[in-house]
Short mmCIF file of C-alpha atoms in Angstrom, two decimals:
data_model
loop_
_atom_site.label_atom_id
_atom_site.label_comp_id
_atom_site.label_asym_id
_atom_site.label_seq_id
_atom_site.Cartn_x
_atom_site.Cartn_y
_atom_site.Cartn_z
CA UNK Q 22 0.00 0.00 0.00
CA UNK Q 23 2.82 2.37 0.90
CA UNK Q 24 4.54 1.52 -2.34
CA UNK Q 25 1.46 2.34 -4.43
CA UNK Q 26 0.94 5.65 -2.62
CA UNK Q 27 4.59 6.54 -3.15
CA UNK Q 28 4.34 5.66 -6.84
CA UNK Q 29 1.23 7.83 -7.22
CA UNK Q 30 3.01 10.70 -5.49
CA UNK Q 31 5.99 10.42 -7.83
CA UNK Q 32 3.72 10.32 -10.87
CA UNK Q 33 1.87 13.41 -9.62
CA UNK Q 34 5.11 15.34 -9.18
CA UNK Q 35 6.32 14.36 -12.64
CA UNK Q 36 3.08 15.49 -14.28
CA UNK Q 37 3.20 18.83 -12.44
CA UNK Q 38 6.80 19.33 -13.52
CA UNK Q 39 5.94 18.61 -17.15
CA UNK Q 40 3.04 21.04 -17.10
CA UNK Q 41 5.14 23.88 -15.70
CA UNK Q 42 7.96 23.09 -18.13
CA UNK Q 43 5.56 23.31 -21.05
CA UNK Q 44 4.28 26.67 -19.87
CA UNK Q 45 7.79 28.00 -19.42
CA UNK Q 46 8.85 26.90 -22.89
CA UNK Q 47 5.94 28.66 -24.65
CA UNK Q 48 5.96 32.30 -23.49
CA UNK Q 49 4.78 33.44 -26.93
CA UNK Q 50 1.31 32.08 -26.29
CA UNK Q 51 0.68 34.68 -23.59
CA UNK Q 52 3.00 37.41 -24.83
CA UNK Q 53 1.29 37.76 -28.22
CA UNK Q 54 -2.47 37.46 -27.88
CA UNK Q 55 -2.99 38.97 -31.35
CA UNK Q 56 -0.72 36.49 -33.08
CA UNK Q 57 -2.37 33.33 -34.23
CA UNK Q 58 0.47 32.57 -36.61
CA UNK Q 59 2.84 29.82 -35.63
CA UNK Q 60 5.51 31.51 -37.74
CA UNK Q 61 5.63 34.50 -35.40
CA UNK Q 62 9.20 34.95 -34.22
CA UNK Q 63 11.19 37.51 -32.22
CA UNK Q 64 12.53 38.97 -35.47
CA UNK Q 65 9.00 39.46 -36.84
CA UNK Q 66 7.95 41.04 -33.57
CA UNK Q 67 10.89 43.43 -33.75
CA UNK Q 68 9.87 44.56 -37.23
CA UNK Q 69 6.24 44.84 -36.09
CA UNK Q 70 7.25 47.07 -33.17
CA UNK Q 71 9.23 49.28 -35.53
CA UNK Q 72 6.33 49.58 -37.99
CA UNK Q 73 3.98 50.56 -35.17
CA UNK Q 74 6.37 53.17 -33.77
CA UNK Q 75 7.05 54.54 -37.24
CA UNK Q 76 3.34 54.79 -38.07
CA UNK Q 77 2.56 56.59 -34.83
CA UNK Q 78 5.58 58.84 -35.26
CA UNK Q 79 4.55 59.83 -38.78
CA UNK Q 80 1.02 60.58 -37.57
CA UNK Q 81 2.43 62.77 -34.81
CA UNK Q 82 4.60 64.75 -37.25
CA UNK Q 83 1.58 65.30 -39.52
CA UNK Q 84 -0.78 66.48 -36.77
CA UNK Q 85 1.81 68.69 -35.06
CA UNK Q 86 2.88 70.05 -38.43
CA UNK Q 87 -0.69 71.10 -39.20
CA UNK Q 88 -0.73 73.17 -36.01
CA UNK Q 89 2.65 74.74 -36.76
CA UNK Q 90 1.68 75.55 -40.34
CA UNK Q 91 -1.62 77.12 -39.29
CA UNK Q 92 -0.49 79.10 -36.25
CA UNK Q 93 3.14 80.13 -36.67
CA UNK Q 94 3.89 83.66 -37.85
CA UNK Q 95 7.54 82.77 -38.53
CA UNK Q 96 7.99 81.98 -42.27
CA UNK Q 97 10.77 79.44 -41.63
CA UNK Q 98 8.76 77.57 -39.00
CA UNK Q 99 5.61 77.66 -41.13
CA UNK Q 100 7.48 76.31 -44.16
CA UNK Q 101 9.12 73.59 -42.09
CA UNK Q 102 5.74 72.54 -40.65
CA UNK Q 103 4.26 72.33 -44.15
CA UNK Q 104 7.18 70.13 -45.19
CA UNK Q 105 6.48 67.87 -42.20
CA UNK Q 106 2.86 67.37 -43.24
CA UNK Q 107 3.80 66.63 -46.86
CA UNK Q 108 6.79 64.33 -46.30
CA UNK Q 109 5.36 62.38 -43.37
CA UNK Q 110 2.03 61.86 -45.16
CA UNK Q 111 3.99 60.27 -48.02
CA UNK Q 112 5.98 58.11 -45.60
CA UNK Q 113 2.85 57.06 -43.70
CA UNK Q 114 1.07 56.02 -46.90
CA UNK Q 115 4.10 53.98 -48.01
CA UNK Q 116 4.31 52.33 -44.61
CA UNK Q 117 0.62 51.44 -44.64
CA UNK Q 118 1.03 49.68 -48.01
CA UNK Q 119 4.09 47.86 -46.71
CA UNK Q 120 2.31 46.73 -43.54
CA UNK Q 121 -0.66 45.42 -45.53
CA UNK Q 122 1.59 43.50 -47.92
CA UNK Q 123 3.36 41.86 -44.95
CA UNK Q 124 0.20 41.22 -42.90
CA UNK Q 125 1.59 43.43 -40.12
CA UNK Q 126 -0.69 45.34 -37.78
CA UNK Q 127 -0.98 49.00 -38.72
CA UNK Q 128 -1.68 51.34 -35.81
CA UNK Q 129 -1.19 55.04 -36.47
CA UNK Q 130 -2.84 56.36 -33.30
CA UNK Q 131 -1.11 59.37 -31.80
CA UNK Q 132 1.19 58.38 -28.90
CA UNK Q 133 0.49 59.99 -25.54
CA UNK Q 134 3.47 62.34 -25.62
CA UNK Q 135 2.33 63.67 -29.00
CA UNK Q 136 -1.19 64.25 -27.66
CA UNK Q 137 0.29 66.23 -24.76
CA UNK Q 138 2.38 68.36 -27.12
CA UNK Q 139 -0.58 68.77 -29.46
CA UNK Q 140 -2.61 70.26 -26.61
CA UNK Q 141 0.27 72.55 -25.61
CA UNK Q 142 0.83 73.83 -29.15
CA UNK Q 143 -2.90 74.42 -29.53
CA UNK Q 144 -2.76 76.89 -26.65
CA UNK Q 145 0.68 78.35 -27.51
CA UNK Q 146 1.05 81.59 -29.46
CA UNK Q 147 3.83 83.61 -31.05
CA UNK Q 148 7.46 82.81 -30.22
CA UNK Q 149 6.48 80.30 -27.55
CA UNK Q 150 4.70 78.23 -30.19
CA UNK Q 151 7.73 78.37 -32.48
CA UNK Q 152 10.09 77.38 -29.66
CA UNK Q 153 8.00 74.50 -28.36
CA UNK Q 154 7.35 73.15 -31.85
CA UNK Q 155 10.94 73.37 -33.09
CA UNK Q 156 12.39 72.01 -29.84
CA UNK Q 157 10.18 68.94 -30.23
CA UNK Q 158 11.09 68.57 -33.91
CA UNK Q 159 14.81 68.49 -33.14
CA UNK Q 160 14.32 65.96 -30.34
CA UNK Q 161 11.94 63.74 -32.33
CA UNK Q 162 14.11 63.65 -35.43
CA UNK Q 163 17.26 62.87 -33.45
CA UNK Q 164 15.48 59.76 -32.13
CA UNK Q 165 14.05 58.94 -35.57
CA UNK Q 166 17.38 59.17 -37.37
CA UNK Q 167 18.98 56.90 -34.79
CA UNK Q 168 16.20 54.31 -34.98
CA UNK Q 169 15.91 54.34 -38.78
CA UNK Q 170 19.70 54.06 -39.12
CA UNK Q 171 19.55 50.97 -36.93
CA UNK Q 172 16.58 49.40 -38.72
CA UNK Q 173 18.02 50.06 -42.17
CA UNK Q 174 20.80 47.67 -41.11
CA UNK Q 175 19.13 45.22 -38.72
CA UNK Q 176 15.48 44.74 -39.77
CA UNK Q 177 14.85 41.07 -40.54
CA UNK Q 178 12.31 41.67 -43.29
CA UNK Q 179 14.12 42.94 -46.42
CA UNK Q 180 11.25 45.24 -47.41
CA UNK Q 181 11.07 46.81 -43.95
CA UNK Q 182 14.84 47.26 -44.08
CA UNK Q 183 14.60 48.86 -47.54
CA UNK Q 184 11.83 51.26 -46.46
CA UNK Q 185 13.81 52.34 -43.40
CA UNK Q 186 16.86 52.99 -45.58
CA UNK Q 187 14.81 54.86 -48.17
CA UNK Q 188 13.14 57.08 -45.53
CA UNK Q 189 16.33 57.80 -43.57
CA UNK Q 190 17.74 60.59 -45.85
CA UNK Q 191 14.46 62.52 -45.57
CA UNK Q 192 14.60 62.31 -41.78
CA UNK Q 193 18.23 63.44 -41.80
CA UNK Q 194 17.24 66.43 -43.94
CA UNK Q 195 14.41 67.23 -41.51
CA UNK Q 196 16.79 67.06 -38.54
CA UNK Q 197 19.34 69.33 -40.18
CA UNK Q 198 16.67 71.89 -41.10
CA UNK Q 199 15.07 71.73 -37.65
CA UNK Q 200 18.43 72.33 -35.98
CA UNK Q 201 19.12 75.33 -38.24
CA UNK Q 202 15.76 76.93 -37.52
CA UNK Q 203 15.99 76.17 -33.81
CA UNK Q 204 19.46 77.73 -33.62
CA UNK Q 205 18.15 80.93 -35.25
CA UNK Q 206 15.21 81.07 -32.84
CA UNK Q 207 17.51 80.64 -29.84
CA UNK Q 208 20.01 83.16 -31.20
CA UNK Q 209 17.26 85.71 -31.73
CA UNK Q 210 15.96 85.11 -28.24
CA UNK Q 211 19.45 85.53 -26.74
CA UNK Q 212 20.06 88.75 -28.71
CA UNK Q 213 16.72 90.27 -27.69
CA UNK Q 214 17.27 89.42 -24.04
CA UNK Q 215 20.81 90.85 -23.95
CA UNK Q 216 21.06 94.64 -23.37
CA UNK Q 217 24.30 94.82 -25.35
CA UNK Q 218 22.86 92.89 -28.28
CA UNK Q 219 24.66 90.23 -30.25
CA UNK Q 220 28.36 90.97 -30.46
CA UNK Q 221 28.66 88.67 -33.46
#
């Protein structure tokens, strides 16, 4: 009797161990509720994350650009904002086609930080609007250039990699232009706040 109880106990422990081992070896089942595809892999997930971030980032540039173009009185800022709307609309449309061809999820909802900035710019006026908008454009495009540089080299899907590489020069141009405009805004602010003016 003792032997049979002991055997049952051992069998119970083995079955529990197998169950927990199976759970531990299949984290994807819980980590990706949207993914019914068995072919889903970490590399695919990495490309999916990039596509989502890029879609949301493009949407943010478009919406913020619309505010800058409509409200800014500074010709350079207004022109830059118009360029943002045009170029990022093109990029977003290309990305949507790419995502559909690859059966990737396409989510272009505005991220929370963009919504916060959108509300701020909506209430900003004059030089404060220009400063807040251009500060954010420099910061955003620094991050974008870094991420797109990385993905143009490391994306697993060749078409995602190609799109990142194709879009990168436009982002680099945006960053350079944003930095130039921002420098002028800051220089003008420094000159107007200095009683002796700009010695240069």
